[in-house]
Amino acid sequence: MEQHLLTVVLFAPLAGFLVLLFIPSARQGLIRVWANVASLVTFAISLLLVTGFQKGRPGYQFEESFDWIPSIGAHYHIGIDGISLLLIMLTTLMSFLAVLCSWSAIQDRVKEYYAMFLLLETGMIGVFLSLDFFLFYVFWELVLVPMYFIIGIWGGPRKLYAAIKFFLYTLAGSVLMLLGILTLYFQHFKQFGTYTFDIYPLMQLNLPLGMQEWIFWAFFVGFAIKVPMFPFHTWLPDAHVEAPTGGSVILAAVLLKMGTYGFLRFSLPLLPGASYDRTIVQILAVLSIIGIIYGALVSLMQSDWKKLVAYSSVSHLGFCTLGIFSMNPNGIAGSVLQQVNHGISTGMLFLIIGVIYERRHTREIKEYGGLAHVMPTFAVIFAIAMLSSAGLPLLNGFIGEFTILQGAYEASWVWAAFAVTGVILGAAYLLWLYQRTMLGEVTNEKNLAIPDMNLREVAIFLPLIAWAVWIGVYPKPYFDILQRPVADIVQRVRPDYFNNNVIRNAARVPTHGEAR
C-alpha cells in the first residue's frame, strides 16, 4: 500500500462519493454516517504519511508517476514534501470536522450536500499532491464546482449572488493562470523539443526575465484571488457570510491556502528571476501589508459575527504572503506554519459561529451579551479559539506570526514595523468581539434559555485545541519538516543566500562569552 499511499489518500473521498450515490436519498441517517466514515477513513489513512515521512530527505516523497495523456505530455505525477504534507493533514482533518459539524445543521438535500463535500475534498487533496501542471489545473478547477453548489444551495439569503461571485472571480484568475502554464508548456517544446506539463523538466527552462515576469503576473492573479490578497478580496466576505457552517470552515481552513501554496510550489521555483525582482517583491510586500492592516480595521467595524471573522482572514493571509515574499527561510517557514495555524484558529471561530447560529439563527453581535453565564463550555472554547487567532504565546498563532515577523524584519525593518500593527489590531477586534458576546450581564431574554454545547460539538473542537497547543508549546517538529523544502525554495530563488550567511557568520567577531 505504501507504494501507492498518495493515490489511496487522494481517491478515498472519491470512493466514498461513489458509494454515497447508491444510497437512497430517504436514508438520511445512513447518508450522514457514511459521509462521516468516509472522511474519517481518509484522515486516518493520511496519518500514514506522517509516520512514513522522512525529515531532511531531498526532493519529493511517496512519488508516483506514469503517462496519463502522452499525446499532450500530461502525466499522473504526484508527491509531497514537508510543505504539502502539513497542508494535506490540515485538509483531511478539517474536511472530517466540517462534515461532522453538519450533522444537525443540514436538513435539506442531505445526500447532495455530503456528495459535494466528498468531491470537494478530493479536489483539494489533488491540488496539494500534483506535480504536473495539467493534473494540478484539473483539480484546481474541480474544487470550484462543489464549492459553488455548497454556497448556492445551502447558503444564506444572498447565496446565489455570493456563489456566482466566488465562481467568476476564481474562474477569471484560473484563465490567466492557464495562459501562464501554456507559455511554459510551449517554451519547453521550443527549447527541448518535447511537450510536457511536468514540474521537473519545466524547472530546467531558461527564460528571459521579461517572459518570467509576464508569466509571474499571470500566475499571480490566479493565486492572489484564491488567497485572497488585497485588492482581490471582495468575493471572500460574501462567500463566508452566505455559506453554511461547513462551507465556511473548509473555505477558510483549506481553500484559501491553495493560493499561497501556488506561490510556493510554482511561482517561486519556476520563475526565480521574476520572484526575486526588486520591484515585484516590493509591490507584493506592500499589497500584503495593506491587506494585514485593512482586513484588521474593517474587522473592527463589523456588526455581523461571521463577516468579522471573514475579514480577519484577509489580515491573517496578508501575513502569510508577506512571509513568502520576504524570501528567506524564517519568512517562508513561518508562512507555511501560519497557513496551518490560520486553518486551525479560523476554522474553530467559524465552528463557534455555527454552534450559536443553530441555536439563535442570528449573527448580529448586538443580539448577544453575557453568554458565558448560560453557555460556560462554549465561552471557554471560544476563548481558546479567539486567543489562538490573536497570537497568544503558547498557542499556535504566536509561533507563526513571530517567525514571519523575523523574516520580514530580515528583509526590511519597515515591513515588520507596519506588519506588527496587524497583530495589535487583531487582538483588539477579537477581544472586543469576545467582550461584547460573552461577558457582562445577559441583556437579551432570548439568550437565557440557550443550551450549552453538547458532547458531539465539544468533540469537534478537541483535536483543534490539542493541535493549537502542540504547535504553540513545541513547534520544533514542524520546523524540522519544513527545513529542507524551504531551504530548496530559497536556494532556487536566491542561490547566494546561504553562502553569504556562512561568510557573514564566519566573519562575525565573537563576543566575550563566546571567546575561548
Short mmCIF file of C-alpha atoms in Angstrom, two decimals:
data_model
loop_
_atom_site.label_atom_id
_atom_site.label_comp_id
_atom_site.label_asym_id
_atom_site.label_seq_id
_atom_site.Cartn_x
_atom_site.Cartn_y
_atom_site.Cartn_z
CA MET A 1 0.00 0.00 0.00
CA GLU A 2 2.87 2.38 0.79
CA GLN A 3 3.90 2.45 -2.88
CA HIS A 4 0.51 3.93 -3.80
CA LEU A 5 -0.33 5.61 -0.50
CA LEU A 6 -0.86 9.06 -2.04
CA THR A 7 -3.28 7.65 -4.60
CA VAL A 8 -5.25 5.95 -1.81
CA VAL A 9 -5.42 9.20 0.17
CA LEU A 10 -6.40 11.13 -2.95
CA PHE A 11 -9.20 8.85 -4.09
CA ALA A 12 -10.56 7.66 -0.72
CA PRO A 13 -13.11 10.52 -0.51
CA LEU A 14 -13.99 9.98 -4.19
CA ALA A 15 -14.69 6.31 -3.42
CA GLY A 16 -16.92 7.48 -0.55
CA PHE A 17 -18.65 9.83 -3.00
CA LEU A 18 -19.35 6.99 -5.47
CA VAL A 19 -20.78 4.72 -2.78
CA LEU A 20 -22.92 7.59 -1.49
CA LEU A 21 -24.58 7.89 -4.91
CA PHE A 22 -26.14 4.44 -4.43
CA ILE A 23 -27.64 5.18 -1.01
CA PRO A 24 -31.34 6.17 -1.30
CA SER A 25 -31.98 9.84 -0.53
CA ALA A 26 -34.61 8.89 2.04
CA ARG A 27 -31.99 7.13 4.19
CA GLN A 28 -30.67 10.38 5.67
CA GLY A 29 -29.24 8.79 8.81
CA LEU A 30 -27.23 6.28 6.78
CA ILE A 31 -26.05 9.05 4.44
CA ARG A 32 -24.74 11.09 7.37
CA VAL A 33 -22.99 8.10 8.91
CA TRP A 34 -21.40 7.05 5.61
CA ALA A 35 -20.14 10.57 4.80
CA ASN A 36 -18.58 10.87 8.24
CA VAL A 37 -16.99 7.42 7.97
CA ALA A 38 -15.57 8.18 4.51
CA SER A 39 -13.98 11.46 5.63
CA LEU A 40 -12.70 9.90 8.88
CA VAL A 41 -11.12 7.00 6.99
CA THR A 42 -9.41 9.47 4.65
CA PHE A 43 -7.94 11.29 7.64
CA ALA A 44 -6.83 8.02 9.24
CA ILE A 45 -5.07 6.89 6.06
CA SER A 46 -3.37 10.28 5.70
CA LEU A 47 -1.78 9.77 9.14
CA LEU A 48 0.39 7.09 7.49
CA LEU A 49 2.04 9.89 5.52
CA VAL A 50 3.23 11.42 8.79
CA THR A 51 4.67 8.19 10.13
CA GLY A 52 6.41 7.39 6.83
CA PHE A 53 7.70 10.87 6.04
CA GLN A 54 11.49 11.32 6.30
CA LYS A 55 12.57 14.76 7.53
CA GLY A 56 15.56 16.24 5.77
CA ARG A 57 15.29 13.99 2.73
CA PRO A 58 15.71 15.95 -0.53
CA GLY A 59 13.03 16.11 -3.19
CA TYR A 60 9.52 14.69 -3.02
CA GLN A 61 8.43 11.57 -1.15
CA PHE A 62 5.80 8.87 -1.87
CA GLU A 63 6.14 9.87 -5.54
CA GLU A 64 4.02 8.20 -8.21
CA SER A 65 4.40 8.96 -11.89
CA PHE A 66 3.14 7.46 -15.13
CA ASP A 67 1.93 8.71 -18.50
CA TRP A 68 -1.64 9.90 -18.44
CA ILE A 69 -2.21 11.60 -21.80
CA PRO A 70 1.10 11.04 -23.63
CA SER A 71 -0.05 12.85 -26.77
CA ILE A 72 -0.04 16.20 -24.94
CA GLY A 73 2.66 15.44 -22.37
CA ALA A 74 0.36 15.16 -19.34
CA HIS A 75 1.39 12.83 -16.52
CA TYR A 76 -0.20 11.46 -13.39
CA HIS A 77 2.66 12.72 -11.24
CA ILE A 78 2.05 13.19 -7.52
CA GLY A 79 4.31 13.56 -4.49
CA ILE A 80 4.74 15.50 -1.28
CA ASP A 81 7.39 17.45 0.58
CA GLY A 82 7.16 18.99 4.05
CA ILE A 83 5.01 21.88 2.83
CA SER A 84 2.39 19.74 1.12
CA LEU A 85 2.45 17.20 3.99
CA LEU A 86 1.27 19.80 6.50
CA LEU A 87 -1.41 21.10 4.13
CA ILE A 88 -2.64 17.58 3.35
CA MET A 89 -3.02 16.86 7.07
CA LEU A 90 -4.87 20.16 7.52
CA THR A 91 -7.16 19.26 4.61
CA THR A 92 -8.08 15.76 5.75
CA LEU A 93 -8.70 16.80 9.38
CA MET A 94 -10.71 19.93 8.57
CA SER A 95 -12.75 18.09 5.94
CA PHE A 96 -13.75 15.48 8.50
CA LEU A 97 -14.65 18.14 11.08
CA ALA A 98 -16.61 20.17 8.50
CA VAL A 99 -18.62 17.07 7.60
CA LEU A 100 -19.15 16.22 11.28
CA CYS A 101 -20.33 19.74 12.19
CA SER A 102 -23.04 19.48 9.50
CA TRP A 103 -24.81 16.58 11.25
CA SER A 104 -27.76 18.63 12.54
CA ALA A 105 -27.23 21.84 10.56
CA ILE A 106 -28.15 20.37 7.15
CA GLN A 107 -31.69 19.01 6.85
CA ASP A 108 -32.36 19.71 3.17
CA ARG A 109 -31.00 17.66 0.24
CA VAL A 110 -28.69 15.83 2.61
CA LYS A 111 -27.34 13.35 0.07
CA GLU A 112 -26.30 16.04 -2.40
CA TYR A 113 -24.66 18.11 0.34
CA TYR A 114 -22.39 15.31 1.56
CA ALA A 115 -21.64 14.24 -2.01
CA MET A 116 -20.40 17.74 -2.78
CA PHE A 117 -18.20 17.72 0.32
CA LEU A 118 -16.52 14.42 -0.56
CA LEU A 119 -15.93 15.62 -4.12
CA LEU A 120 -14.52 18.89 -2.77
CA GLU A 121 -12.11 17.02 -0.50
CA THR A 122 -10.79 15.03 -3.47
CA GLY A 123 -10.13 18.23 -5.40
CA MET A 124 -8.33 19.94 -2.52
CA ILE A 125 -6.07 16.95 -1.83
CA GLY A 126 -5.30 16.74 -5.55
CA VAL A 127 -4.14 20.35 -5.65
CA PHE A 128 -1.60 19.74 -2.86
CA LEU A 129 -0.31 16.48 -4.39
CA SER A 130 0.04 17.40 -8.07
CA LEU A 131 3.49 17.74 -9.60
CA ASP A 132 2.15 18.03 -13.14
CA PHE A 133 0.57 21.31 -14.23
CA PHE A 134 -2.21 19.66 -16.25
CA LEU A 135 -3.20 17.46 -13.30
CA PHE A 136 -2.93 20.44 -10.94
CA TYR A 137 -5.21 22.53 -13.14
CA VAL A 138 -7.82 19.75 -13.32
CA PHE A 139 -8.01 19.56 -9.52
CA TRP A 140 -7.85 23.36 -9.17
CA GLU A 141 -10.95 23.71 -11.36
CA LEU A 142 -12.67 20.69 -9.82
CA VAL A 143 -12.75 22.48 -6.45
CA LEU A 144 -14.86 25.28 -7.95
CA VAL A 145 -17.87 23.12 -8.76
CA PRO A 146 -18.79 21.58 -5.38
CA MET A 147 -17.97 24.82 -3.52
CA TYR A 148 -20.28 26.73 -5.88
CA PHE A 149 -23.15 24.34 -5.10
CA ILE A 150 -22.43 24.26 -1.35
CA ILE A 151 -22.77 28.05 -1.21
CA GLY A 152 -25.51 28.35 -3.84
CA ILE A 153 -27.87 25.66 -2.50
CA TRP A 154 -27.30 25.52 1.27
CA GLY A 155 -26.23 29.13 1.84
CA GLY A 156 -27.98 32.18 3.27
CA PRO A 157 -30.42 34.69 1.76
CA ARG A 158 -27.92 36.07 -0.81
CA LYS A 159 -26.44 32.68 -1.61
CA LEU A 160 -26.75 32.85 -5.40
CA TYR A 161 -25.03 36.23 -5.56
CA ALA A 162 -22.19 35.00 -3.33
CA ALA A 163 -21.81 31.70 -5.23
CA ILE A 164 -21.70 33.34 -8.66
CA LYS A 165 -19.25 35.99 -7.43
CA PHE A 166 -16.98 33.30 -5.97
CA PHE A 167 -17.14 31.26 -9.18
CA LEU A 168 -16.49 34.16 -11.56
CA TYR A 169 -13.62 35.62 -9.56
CA THR A 170 -11.84 32.28 -9.29
CA LEU A 171 -12.54 31.31 -12.88
CA ALA A 172 -11.13 34.62 -14.17
CA GLY A 173 -7.93 34.04 -12.22
CA SER A 174 -7.75 30.44 -13.45
CA VAL A 175 -7.91 31.50 -17.11
CA LEU A 176 -4.94 33.83 -16.69
CA MET A 177 -3.05 31.13 -14.81
CA LEU A 178 -3.76 28.74 -17.69
CA LEU A 179 -2.15 31.20 -20.13
CA GLY A 180 0.96 31.21 -17.97
CA ILE A 181 1.01 27.39 -17.87
CA LEU A 182 0.68 27.18 -21.66
CA THR A 183 3.54 29.65 -22.09
CA LEU A 184 5.82 27.36 -20.05
CA TYR A 185 4.48 24.36 -21.97
CA PHE A 186 5.33 25.79 -25.41
CA GLN A 187 8.63 27.24 -24.23
CA HIS A 188 9.72 23.75 -23.16
CA PHE A 189 8.96 22.46 -26.66
CA LYS A 190 10.87 25.38 -28.17
CA GLN A 191 13.96 24.76 -26.03
CA PHE A 192 13.97 20.95 -25.66
CA GLY A 193 11.71 19.66 -28.44
CA THR A 194 9.18 17.91 -26.18
CA TYR A 195 5.82 18.90 -24.75
CA THR A 196 5.38 18.41 -21.02
CA PHE A 197 3.41 19.75 -18.07
CA ASP A 198 5.68 18.05 -15.52
CA ILE A 199 7.23 20.40 -12.97
CA TYR A 200 10.67 18.74 -13.05
CA PRO A 201 11.53 19.40 -16.72
CA LEU A 202 9.81 22.79 -16.63
CA MET A 203 12.29 23.87 -13.93
CA GLN A 204 15.09 23.38 -16.47
CA LEU A 205 13.74 26.18 -18.68
CA ASN A 206 15.98 29.17 -19.32
CA LEU A 207 13.55 32.07 -19.70
CA PRO A 208 14.40 35.75 -20.19
CA LEU A 209 13.43 37.98 -17.27
CA GLY A 210 10.71 39.76 -19.25
CA MET A 211 8.93 36.49 -20.04
CA GLN A 212 9.33 35.30 -16.45
CA GLU A 213 7.68 38.49 -15.24
CA TRP A 214 4.75 38.09 -17.65
CA ILE A 215 4.16 34.50 -16.52
CA PHE A 216 4.60 35.52 -12.86
CA TRP A 217 1.83 38.12 -13.11
CA ALA A 218 -0.45 35.62 -14.88
CA PHE A 219 0.08 33.18 -12.02
CA PHE A 220 -0.20 35.99 -9.51
CA VAL A 221 -3.77 36.89 -10.47
CA GLY A 222 -4.92 33.27 -10.19
CA PHE A 223 -3.21 32.68 -6.85
CA ALA A 224 -3.90 36.13 -5.38
CA ILE A 225 -7.66 35.82 -5.99
CA LYS A 226 -7.68 32.48 -4.19
CA VAL A 227 -5.68 33.76 -1.16
CA PRO A 228 -7.30 36.40 -1.42
CA MET A 229 -4.80 39.28 -1.48
CA PHE A 230 -5.87 42.89 -1.44
CA PRO A 231 -7.49 44.16 -3.72
CA PHE A 232 -8.83 40.78 -4.96
CA HIS A 233 -10.53 40.01 -1.65
CA THR A 234 -14.07 41.30 -2.22
CA TRP A 235 -15.58 37.87 -3.02
CA LEU A 236 -14.49 36.41 0.33
CA PRO A 237 -16.80 38.13 2.86
CA ASP A 238 -19.88 37.39 0.75
CA ALA A 239 -18.89 33.74 0.30
CA HIS A 240 -18.18 33.29 4.01
CA VAL A 241 -21.34 35.01 5.21
CA GLU A 242 -23.66 33.12 2.88
CA ALA A 243 -22.02 29.69 3.06
CA PRO A 244 -23.28 27.10 5.56
CA THR A 245 -21.02 26.49 8.56
CA GLY A 246 -19.22 23.52 7.00
CA GLY A 247 -18.61 25.51 3.82
CA SER A 248 -17.21 28.48 5.75
CA VAL A 249 -14.91 26.21 7.75
CA ILE A 250 -13.43 24.47 4.72
CA LEU A 251 -13.23 27.72 2.73
CA ALA A 252 -11.21 29.46 5.45
CA ALA A 253 -9.17 26.48 6.61
CA VAL A 254 -8.16 24.97 3.26
CA LEU A 255 -9.32 26.69 0.07
CA LEU A 256 -7.53 29.95 0.77
CA LYS A 257 -4.26 28.03 1.23
CA MET A 258 -4.41 26.87 -2.38
CA GLY A 259 -3.33 30.36 -3.42
CA THR A 260 -0.36 30.63 -1.05
CA TYR A 261 0.61 27.05 -1.95
CA GLY A 262 0.59 28.01 -5.63
CA PHE A 263 3.15 30.75 -4.97
CA LEU A 264 5.41 28.34 -3.07
CA ARG A 265 5.11 25.32 -5.35
CA PHE A 266 5.08 27.01 -8.77
CA SER A 267 5.75 30.76 -8.89
CA LEU A 268 8.97 30.82 -6.87
CA PRO A 269 10.71 27.63 -8.11
CA LEU A 270 9.72 28.00 -11.78
CA LEU A 271 10.19 31.77 -12.06
CA PRO A 272 13.08 32.60 -9.70
CA GLY A 273 14.24 35.69 -11.60
CA ALA A 274 10.81 37.34 -11.53
CA SER A 275 10.07 36.16 -7.99
CA TYR A 276 13.15 37.95 -6.64
CA ASP A 277 12.83 41.02 -8.86
CA ARG A 278 13.06 44.02 -6.55
CA THR A 279 10.03 45.81 -8.00
CA ILE A 280 7.79 42.74 -7.88
CA VAL A 281 8.82 41.89 -4.32
CA GLN A 282 8.15 45.46 -3.18
CA ILE A 283 4.70 45.50 -4.82
CA LEU A 284 3.67 42.21 -3.25
CA ALA A 285 5.03 43.20 0.17
CA VAL A 286 3.06 46.47 0.06
CA LEU A 287 -0.13 44.65 -1.01
CA SER A 288 0.38 42.15 1.83
CA ILE A 289 0.85 44.91 4.42
CA ILE A 290 -2.21 46.77 3.13
CA GLY A 291 -4.19 43.53 3.45
CA ILE A 292 -2.95 43.00 7.02
CA ILE A 293 -3.96 46.47 8.21
CA TYR A 294 -7.06 46.90 6.04
CA GLY A 295 -8.50 43.50 6.99
CA ALA A 296 -7.99 44.21 10.69
CA LEU A 297 -9.50 47.71 10.54
CA VAL A 298 -12.56 46.52 8.62
CA SER A 299 -12.99 43.67 11.14
CA LEU A 300 -13.19 46.28 13.90
CA MET A 301 -16.18 47.89 12.15
CA GLN A 302 -18.31 44.77 11.61
CA SER A 303 -21.65 44.16 13.30
CA ASP A 304 -22.01 40.67 11.80
CA TRP A 305 -20.11 37.98 13.75
CA LYS A 306 -19.32 35.94 10.65
CA LYS A 307 -18.28 38.88 8.49
CA LEU A 308 -15.84 39.99 11.21
CA VAL A 309 -14.08 36.62 11.12
CA ALA A 310 -14.18 36.64 7.31
CA TYR A 311 -12.33 39.96 7.10
CA SER A 312 -9.86 38.73 9.71
CA SER A 313 -8.81 36.10 7.14
CA VAL A 314 -7.74 38.88 4.76
CA SER A 315 -5.48 40.20 7.52
CA HIS A 316 -4.07 36.82 8.55
CA LEU A 317 -3.40 35.71 4.98
CA GLY A 318 -1.59 39.02 4.43
CA PHE A 319 0.95 37.79 6.99
CA CYS A 320 1.33 34.55 5.01
CA THR A 321 2.07 36.30 1.71
CA LEU A 322 4.41 38.76 3.43
CA GLY A 323 6.36 35.81 4.81
CA ILE A 324 6.60 34.21 1.37
CA PHE A 325 7.95 37.35 -0.30
CA SER A 326 10.42 38.04 2.47
CA MET A 327 12.36 35.42 0.50
CA ASN A 328 14.25 33.98 3.46
CA PRO A 329 13.88 30.73 5.49
CA ASN A 330 12.21 32.34 8.50
CA GLY A 331 9.63 34.15 6.39
CA ILE A 332 8.71 31.16 4.23
CA ALA A 333 8.69 28.58 7.06
CA GLY A 334 6.65 30.97 9.20
CA SER A 335 4.23 31.49 6.31
CA VAL A 336 3.58 27.75 5.88
CA LEU A 337 3.14 27.24 9.60
CA GLN A 338 0.84 30.25 9.80
CA GLN A 339 -1.27 28.81 6.99
CA VAL A 340 -1.81 25.74 9.16
CA ASN A 341 -2.40 27.95 12.21
CA HIS A 342 -4.97 30.02 10.35
CA GLY A 343 -6.80 26.87 9.32
CA ILE A 344 -6.92 25.71 12.94
CA SER A 345 -7.88 29.00 14.63
CA THR A 346 -10.23 30.44 11.99
CA GLY A 347 -11.78 27.01 11.48
CA MET A 348 -12.56 26.99 15.20
CA LEU A 349 -14.03 30.50 15.03
CA PHE A 350 -16.39 29.57 12.19
CA LEU A 351 -17.39 26.42 14.05
CA ILE A 352 -18.13 28.60 17.10
CA ILE A 353 -20.37 30.81 14.99
CA GLY A 354 -22.13 27.74 13.60
CA VAL A 355 -22.88 26.46 17.11
CA ILE A 356 -24.51 29.71 18.22
CA TYR A 357 -26.29 30.26 14.88
CA GLU A 358 -28.01 26.86 15.12
CA ARG A 359 -29.48 27.99 18.45
CA ARG A 360 -30.39 31.63 17.76
CA HIS A 361 -30.41 31.97 13.95
CA THR A 362 -28.76 35.38 14.02
CA ARG A 363 -25.18 36.53 13.64
CA GLU A 364 -25.71 40.11 14.78
CA ILE A 365 -23.25 40.83 17.58
CA LYS A 366 -25.68 43.19 19.30
CA GLU A 367 -28.09 40.28 19.81
CA TYR A 368 -25.70 38.69 22.27
CA GLY A 369 -24.01 39.55 25.56
CA GLY A 370 -23.27 37.65 28.74
CA LEU A 371 -23.38 34.23 27.04
CA ALA A 372 -20.68 32.96 29.42
CA HIS A 373 -23.37 32.81 32.12
CA VAL A 374 -25.62 30.45 30.17
CA MET A 375 -23.04 28.65 27.98
CA PRO A 376 -19.86 28.27 30.09
CA THR A 377 -18.36 25.45 28.00
CA PHE A 378 -18.99 27.44 24.83
CA ALA A 379 -17.35 30.51 26.39
CA VAL A 380 -14.20 28.57 27.33
CA ILE A 381 -13.78 27.03 23.88
CA PHE A 382 -14.48 30.37 22.22
CA ALA A 383 -11.80 31.97 24.42
CA ILE A 384 -9.21 29.40 23.33
CA ALA A 385 -10.10 29.88 19.64
CA MET A 386 -10.00 33.66 19.98
CA LEU A 387 -6.62 33.68 21.78
CA SER A 388 -5.23 31.21 19.24
CA SER A 389 -6.20 33.56 16.41
CA ALA A 390 -4.88 36.60 18.33
CA GLY A 391 -1.44 35.03 18.70
CA LEU A 392 -1.22 34.44 22.45
CA PRO A 393 2.16 32.89 23.44
CA LEU A 394 1.97 29.11 23.99
CA LEU A 395 -0.73 28.88 21.33
CA ASN A 396 -0.15 28.25 17.64
CA GLY A 397 -0.79 31.74 16.23
CA PHE A 398 2.11 33.29 18.14
CA ILE A 399 4.71 30.95 16.64
CA GLY A 400 3.64 31.64 13.05
CA GLU A 401 3.36 35.42 13.40
CA PHE A 402 6.64 35.71 15.32
CA THR A 403 8.56 33.71 12.70
CA ILE A 404 7.03 35.72 9.84
CA LEU A 405 7.96 38.99 11.57
CA GLN A 406 11.51 37.67 11.95
CA GLY A 407 11.66 37.01 8.22
CA ALA A 408 10.03 40.34 7.37
CA TYR A 409 12.50 42.22 9.58
CA GLU A 410 15.41 40.45 7.85
CA ALA A 411 14.05 41.67 4.51
CA SER A 412 13.10 45.19 5.69
CA TRP A 413 12.53 46.57 9.17
CA VAL A 414 9.87 48.86 7.66
CA TRP A 415 7.83 45.83 6.57
CA ALA A 416 7.98 44.38 10.07
CA ALA A 417 7.08 47.72 11.68
CA PHE A 418 3.91 48.04 9.61
CA ALA A 419 3.00 44.35 9.86
CA VAL A 420 3.20 44.30 13.66
CA THR A 421 0.30 46.75 13.79
CA GLY A 422 -1.83 43.93 12.39
CA VAL A 423 -1.05 41.85 15.48
CA ILE A 424 -2.20 44.69 17.73
CA LEU A 425 -5.36 45.32 15.73
CA GLY A 426 -6.07 41.58 15.59
CA ALA A 427 -6.04 41.36 19.36
CA ALA A 428 -8.28 44.42 19.50
CA TYR A 429 -11.11 43.17 17.29
CA LEU A 430 -11.04 39.64 18.73
CA LEU A 431 -11.02 40.73 22.36
CA TRP A 432 -13.75 43.28 21.65
CA LEU A 433 -15.85 40.59 19.96
CA TYR A 434 -15.44 38.32 22.97
CA GLN A 435 -16.29 41.11 25.41
CA ARG A 436 -19.46 42.05 23.53
CA THR A 437 -20.77 38.50 23.19
CA MET A 438 -19.55 36.58 26.24
CA LEU A 439 -19.01 38.99 29.13
CA GLY A 440 -21.29 41.21 31.19
CA GLU A 441 -24.93 40.52 32.01
CA VAL A 442 -27.39 38.74 29.73
CA THR A 443 -29.23 41.65 28.13
CA ASN A 444 -31.44 39.70 25.72
CA GLU A 445 -34.06 37.40 27.25
CA LYS A 446 -33.90 35.12 24.19
CA ASN A 447 -30.39 34.08 25.27
CA LEU A 448 -31.40 32.89 28.73
CA ALA A 449 -32.65 29.50 27.55
CA ILE A 450 -29.86 28.70 25.07
CA PRO A 451 -28.50 25.18 25.74
CA ASP A 452 -24.75 24.78 26.15
CA MET A 453 -22.66 22.71 23.73
CA ASN A 454 -23.41 19.00 23.51
CA LEU A 455 -20.84 16.19 23.51
CA ARG A 456 -20.61 15.96 19.69
CA GLU A 457 -19.95 19.68 19.41
CA VAL A 458 -17.26 19.62 22.10
CA ALA A 459 -15.62 16.62 20.42
CA ILE A 460 -15.28 18.59 17.18
CA PHE A 461 -13.12 21.18 18.92
CA LEU A 462 -10.86 18.86 20.93
CA PRO A 463 -8.45 17.88 18.12
CA LEU A 464 -8.13 21.50 17.01
CA ILE A 465 -7.42 22.72 20.55
CA ALA A 466 -4.85 19.95 21.03
CA TRP A 467 -3.17 20.85 17.71
CA ALA A 468 -3.10 24.55 18.60
CA VAL A 469 -1.45 23.85 21.95
CA TRP A 470 1.04 21.40 20.42
CA ILE A 471 2.26 23.92 17.85
CA GLY A 472 2.34 26.69 20.44
CA VAL A 473 4.30 24.72 23.04
CA TYR A 474 6.53 22.52 20.87
CA PRO A 475 6.80 23.70 17.22
CA LYS A 476 10.20 22.06 16.59
CA PRO A 477 8.83 19.02 14.65
CA TYR A 478 7.06 21.35 12.23
CA PHE A 479 10.15 23.45 11.56
CA ASP A 480 12.15 20.22 11.09
CA ILE A 481 9.65 19.04 8.47
CA LEU A 482 9.79 22.39 6.69
CA GLN A 483 13.54 22.96 6.85
CA ARG A 484 14.53 21.10 3.68
CA PRO A 485 11.75 22.21 1.28
CA VAL A 486 12.05 25.83 2.48
CA ALA A 487 15.83 25.76 2.02
CA ASP A 488 15.34 24.35 -1.51
CA ILE A 489 12.99 27.21 -2.42
CA VAL A 490 15.34 29.88 -1.02
CA GLN A 491 18.31 28.25 -2.80
CA ARG A 492 16.36 28.26 -6.06
CA VAL A 493 15.34 31.92 -5.82
CA ARG A 494 18.44 33.28 -4.06
CA PRO A 495 21.36 30.97 -4.94
CA ASP A 496 23.83 33.06 -2.93
CA TYR A 497 21.71 33.34 0.25
CA PHE A 498 23.25 30.53 2.29
CA ASN A 499 26.79 31.22 1.06
CA ASN A 500 26.52 34.86 2.12
CA ASN A 501 25.19 33.86 5.55
CA VAL A 502 28.07 31.43 6.04
CA ILE A 503 30.55 34.18 5.16
CA ARG A 504 28.87 36.68 7.49
CA ASN A 505 28.81 34.21 10.38
CA ALA A 506 32.45 33.26 9.83
CA ALA A 507 33.49 36.92 9.76
CA ARG A 508 31.49 37.83 12.87
CA VAL A 509 33.68 38.88 15.80
CA PRO A 510 32.98 36.55 18.77
CA THR A 511 31.62 38.10 21.93
CA HIS A 512 33.41 37.82 25.26
CA GLY A 513 31.20 34.91 26.29
CA GLU A 514 31.96 33.02 23.04
CA ALA A 515 35.76 33.58 23.14
CA ARG A 516 37.91 30.60 24.03
#
